[in-house]
Each structure stands twice: as structure tokens, then as C-alpha cells.
XYZ file of C-alpha atoms in Angstrom:
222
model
C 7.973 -24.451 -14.230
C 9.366 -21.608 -15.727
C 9.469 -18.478 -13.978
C 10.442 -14.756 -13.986
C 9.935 -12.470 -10.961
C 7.253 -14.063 -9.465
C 8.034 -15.960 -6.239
C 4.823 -15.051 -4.256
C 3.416 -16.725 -7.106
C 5.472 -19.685 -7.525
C 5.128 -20.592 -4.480
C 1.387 -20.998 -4.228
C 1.824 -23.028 -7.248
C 4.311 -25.379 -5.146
C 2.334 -26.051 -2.578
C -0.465 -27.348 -5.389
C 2.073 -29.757 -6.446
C 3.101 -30.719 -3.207
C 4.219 -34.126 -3.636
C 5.488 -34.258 -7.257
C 8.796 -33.721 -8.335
C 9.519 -30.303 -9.638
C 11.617 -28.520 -12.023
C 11.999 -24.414 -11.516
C 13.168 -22.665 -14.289
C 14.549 -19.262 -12.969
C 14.664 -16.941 -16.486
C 16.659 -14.314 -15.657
C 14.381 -12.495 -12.597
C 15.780 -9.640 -11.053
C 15.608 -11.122 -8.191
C 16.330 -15.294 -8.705
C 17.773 -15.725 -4.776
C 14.082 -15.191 -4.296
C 13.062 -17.896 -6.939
C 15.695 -20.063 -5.750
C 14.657 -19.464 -1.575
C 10.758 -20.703 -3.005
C 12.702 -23.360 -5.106
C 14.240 -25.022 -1.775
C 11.773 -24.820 0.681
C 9.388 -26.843 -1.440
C 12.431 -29.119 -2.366
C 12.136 -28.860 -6.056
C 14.917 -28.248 -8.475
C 16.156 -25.024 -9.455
C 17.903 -24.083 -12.621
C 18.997 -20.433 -13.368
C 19.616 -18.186 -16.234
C 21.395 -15.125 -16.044
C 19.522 -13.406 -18.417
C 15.857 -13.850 -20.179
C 15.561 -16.432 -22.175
C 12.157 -16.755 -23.012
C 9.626 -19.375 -22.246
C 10.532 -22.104 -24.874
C 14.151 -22.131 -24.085
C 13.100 -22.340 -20.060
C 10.551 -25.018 -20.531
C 13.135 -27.065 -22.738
C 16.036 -26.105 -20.144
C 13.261 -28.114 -17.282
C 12.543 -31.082 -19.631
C 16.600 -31.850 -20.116
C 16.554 -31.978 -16.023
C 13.703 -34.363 -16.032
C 13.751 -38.121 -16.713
C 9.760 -39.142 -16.337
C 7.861 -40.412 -19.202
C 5.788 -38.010 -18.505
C 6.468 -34.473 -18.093
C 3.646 -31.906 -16.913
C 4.555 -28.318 -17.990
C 3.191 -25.173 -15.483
C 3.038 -21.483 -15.779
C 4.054 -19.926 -12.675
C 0.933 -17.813 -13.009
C -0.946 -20.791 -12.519
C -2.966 -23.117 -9.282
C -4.141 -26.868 -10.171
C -6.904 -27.581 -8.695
C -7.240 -30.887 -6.674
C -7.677 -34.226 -9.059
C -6.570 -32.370 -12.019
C -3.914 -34.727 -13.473
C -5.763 -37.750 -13.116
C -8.216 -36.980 -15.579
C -5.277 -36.206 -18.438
C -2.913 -39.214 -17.410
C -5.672 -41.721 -18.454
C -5.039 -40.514 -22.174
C -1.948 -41.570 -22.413
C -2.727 -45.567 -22.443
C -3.277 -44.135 -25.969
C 0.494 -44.631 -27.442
C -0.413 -42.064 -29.912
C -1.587 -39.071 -27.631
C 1.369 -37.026 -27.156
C 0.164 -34.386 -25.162
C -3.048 -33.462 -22.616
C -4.293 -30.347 -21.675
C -6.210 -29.575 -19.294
C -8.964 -26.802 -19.016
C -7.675 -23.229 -17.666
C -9.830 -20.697 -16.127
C -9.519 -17.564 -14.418
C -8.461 -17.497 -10.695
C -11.484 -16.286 -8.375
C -10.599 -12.496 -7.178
C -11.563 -11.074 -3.860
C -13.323 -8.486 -5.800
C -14.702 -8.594 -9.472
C -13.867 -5.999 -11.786
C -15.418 -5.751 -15.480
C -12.127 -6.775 -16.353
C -12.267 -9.811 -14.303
C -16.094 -10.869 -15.575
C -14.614 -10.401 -19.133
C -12.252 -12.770 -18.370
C -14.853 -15.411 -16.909
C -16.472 -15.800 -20.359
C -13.834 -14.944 -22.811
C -10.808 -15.797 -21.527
C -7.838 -16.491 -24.108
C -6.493 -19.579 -22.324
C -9.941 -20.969 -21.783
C -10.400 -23.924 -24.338
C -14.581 -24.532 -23.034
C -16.270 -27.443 -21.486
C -16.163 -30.017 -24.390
C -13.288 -31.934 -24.394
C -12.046 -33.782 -27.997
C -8.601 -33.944 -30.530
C -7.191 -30.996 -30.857
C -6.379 -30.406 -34.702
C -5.447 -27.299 -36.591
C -8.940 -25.680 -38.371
C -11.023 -27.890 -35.822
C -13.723 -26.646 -32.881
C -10.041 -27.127 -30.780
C -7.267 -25.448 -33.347
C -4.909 -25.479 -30.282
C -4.112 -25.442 -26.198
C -2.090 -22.944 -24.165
C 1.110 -24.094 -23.042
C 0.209 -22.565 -19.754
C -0.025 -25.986 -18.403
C 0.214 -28.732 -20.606
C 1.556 -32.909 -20.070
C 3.876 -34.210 -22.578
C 4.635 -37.850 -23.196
C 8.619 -37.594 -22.861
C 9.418 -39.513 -25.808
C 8.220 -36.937 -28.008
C 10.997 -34.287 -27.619
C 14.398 -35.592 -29.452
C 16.718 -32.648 -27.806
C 14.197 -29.705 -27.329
C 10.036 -29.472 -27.333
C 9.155 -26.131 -27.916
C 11.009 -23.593 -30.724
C 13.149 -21.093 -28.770
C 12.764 -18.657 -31.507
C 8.886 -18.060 -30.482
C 8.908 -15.787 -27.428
C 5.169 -16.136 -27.988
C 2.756 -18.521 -29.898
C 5.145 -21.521 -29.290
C 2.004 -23.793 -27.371
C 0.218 -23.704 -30.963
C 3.738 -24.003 -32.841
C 4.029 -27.073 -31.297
C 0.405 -28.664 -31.423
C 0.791 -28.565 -34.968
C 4.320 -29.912 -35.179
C 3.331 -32.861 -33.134
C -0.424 -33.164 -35.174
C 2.053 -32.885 -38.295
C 4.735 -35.700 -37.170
C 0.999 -37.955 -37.020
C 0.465 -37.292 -33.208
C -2.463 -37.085 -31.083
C -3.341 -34.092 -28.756
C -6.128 -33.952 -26.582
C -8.192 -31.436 -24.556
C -9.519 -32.836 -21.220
C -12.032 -30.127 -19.224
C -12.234 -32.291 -16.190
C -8.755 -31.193 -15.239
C -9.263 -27.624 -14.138
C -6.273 -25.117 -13.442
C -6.472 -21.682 -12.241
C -4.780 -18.728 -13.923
C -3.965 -15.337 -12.362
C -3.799 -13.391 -15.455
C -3.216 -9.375 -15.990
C -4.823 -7.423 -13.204
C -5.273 -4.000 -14.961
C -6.497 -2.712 -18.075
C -3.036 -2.119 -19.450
C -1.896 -4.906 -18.050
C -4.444 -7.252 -20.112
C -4.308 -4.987 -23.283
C -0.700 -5.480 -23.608
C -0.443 -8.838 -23.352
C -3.814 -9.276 -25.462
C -1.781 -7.517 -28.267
C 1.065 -9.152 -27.224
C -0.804 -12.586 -28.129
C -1.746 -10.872 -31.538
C 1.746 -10.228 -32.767
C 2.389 -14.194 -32.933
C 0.382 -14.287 -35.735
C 2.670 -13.267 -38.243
C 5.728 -16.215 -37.113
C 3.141 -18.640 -36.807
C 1.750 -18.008 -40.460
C 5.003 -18.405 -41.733
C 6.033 -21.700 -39.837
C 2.586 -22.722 -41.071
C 1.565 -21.388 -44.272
C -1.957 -23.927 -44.636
């Protein structure tokens, strides 16, 4: 779980996992005592950095602490919802699936906005309701790394490129689809996501999303 200044939130998504072992990836908060309080009293491990990393080099800074075969990657910003692994695990009798995703959706708000109902039907992290390989230039061109299970044996020292601050979920789709790996999308595994609550707030990180366009295109030129 990588994290940065959001404890309120990290610990909601704790208590989801109650139960499963947990890596916390403190990157560089402001406040990571905080991180590291929420860290303890839901007995997962915490790992801090001093200063901001980025999300690639925190997610591959968790998967050096774990030793499971299987390793399920989670956005702070993010709830499972009950019986959402299951679903994804049952790929992975599959030795060639490397990685399962499952579907993420907005989190319910007390009070819908227009921002909010946009959201509901065109939501950036929202892959749909059919499931199926996920394949550059297919109906599924990639998944968010927002949550996302990896089959351990697929990452020799690091998974994701700690280069990309942004973009590095569909950097490494197509690294695995190019080493002759299978990813899959399953729907039946839902997880919530609390995204941007204001209008600035979603514009900058929709634009934010746009500018990975360019480092992507040159890591993958076809």
C-alpha cells in the first residue's frame, strides 16, 4: 500500500483487509508518525521514506518486504469490497496469467454532485462490466494500478519503472504482455475509489493522467 498524507484514508482501507498481511509504504507524508500510528494499530508493516518517491518506487519498496507468491497491490484511496479477491485468485491456476485486476468504481458519496455522477459513468479507473485479456489495442488496452494482484515470480528486482511518476500501471501491462504474459480483467471483484472531490481537484489530476502520454509513447513506440 503506498501512501502519502492520507491516514484517515488508509485506515479505512485496513480495516477492509483485516486479516491479510500488509505492507504500508509511507512516501514521504508530512506527517508519516500518522501513517506509521494507522500502520500499527492494524498490525501491518510500515516502511518509510523521507522524501517522495513516487508510486513505482513505493510499490516496488512493498514487494521487496513481501515473500507471497502472490502480491495484491492497493491505492490508499481505495475500499475492497467483501469477496473481491476470490474472484481474481482463481486466474492464477493459469501459470501464464501474471496479473488480475479487478473492477474499480467510484466510492458512494453522502451527497452527489455533477462531478460525482460524471464519475459514475466515465470514470478513468473504471475498466466496465465485461471481463477478458487485457492486450495493448484491444476492447481492454490496460488496468489501473490502483489495485492490481501480481504473481510474485514476475518481478526479477523491481515491478513497476520508477522513472514513471504516472502511467506506470499501463507501462507495465505491456512489459509483461511483451515478455509473453497474460493479464486479465475480472469485474466480479469490485473496489471502491475515493477519487478528487472538487472540480480542480479532478481537472488536475485528469490532465495530470494526460501528460503520461508522451513517456509512454516513447517506451512504446507501436
Amino acid at each position: 500500500i503506498p501512501v502519502r498524507d492520507r491516514p484517515e484514508q488508509l485506515g479505512r482501507l485496513l480495516t477492509s483487509l483485516e486479516g491479510m498481511a500488509a505492507v504500508v509504504v509511507d512516501d514521504g507524508s508530512s506527517n508519516a508518525a500518522a501513517t506509521k500510528k494507522m500502520a500499527d494499530r492494524h498490525h501491518a508493516v510500515f516502511i518509510g521514506s523521507a522524501v517522495n518517491v513516487g508510486p513505482s518506487s513505493a510499490r516496488n519498496a512493498g514487494l521487496a518486504a513481501a515473500n507471497t507468491p502472490l502480491i495484491a497491490f492497493v491505492d490508499s484511496d481505495c475500499v475492497p469490497t467483501p469477496g473481491w479477491l476470490e474472484p481474481l485468485l482463481g486466474h492464477f491456476d493459469d501459470p501464464m496469467v501474471a496479473a488480475v485486476a479487478p473492477r474499480i468504481v467510484p466510492a458512494p458519496v453522502e451527497r452527489p454532485s455533477p462531478l460525482s455522477r460524471y464519475e459514475e459513468v466515465n470514470s478513468s479507473l473504471d475498466r466496465g462490466p465485461a471481463g477478458g485479456l487485457v492486450r495493448p489495442l484491444s476492447r481492454i488496452p490496460y488496468v489501473p494500478s490502483a489495485a492490481l494482484v501480481v504473481r510474485r515470480e514476475v518481478a526479477v528486482d523491481r515491478l513497476f519503472d520508477p522513472r514513471l511518476r504516472g502511467g506506470e500501471d499501463v507501462d507495465l501491462v505491456w512489459r509483461l504482455v511483451d515478455a509473453g504474459w497474460d493479464v486479465r480483467y475480472e469485474p466480479s471483484g469490485i473496489v471502491e475509489h475515493q477519487g478528487p472531490q472538487t472540480l480542480a481537484g479532478f481537472v488536475s489530476r485528469r490532465a495530470f493522467y494526460g501528460s503520461t502520454a508522451a513517456p509512454l509513447s516513447a517506451r512504446h513506440p507501436a
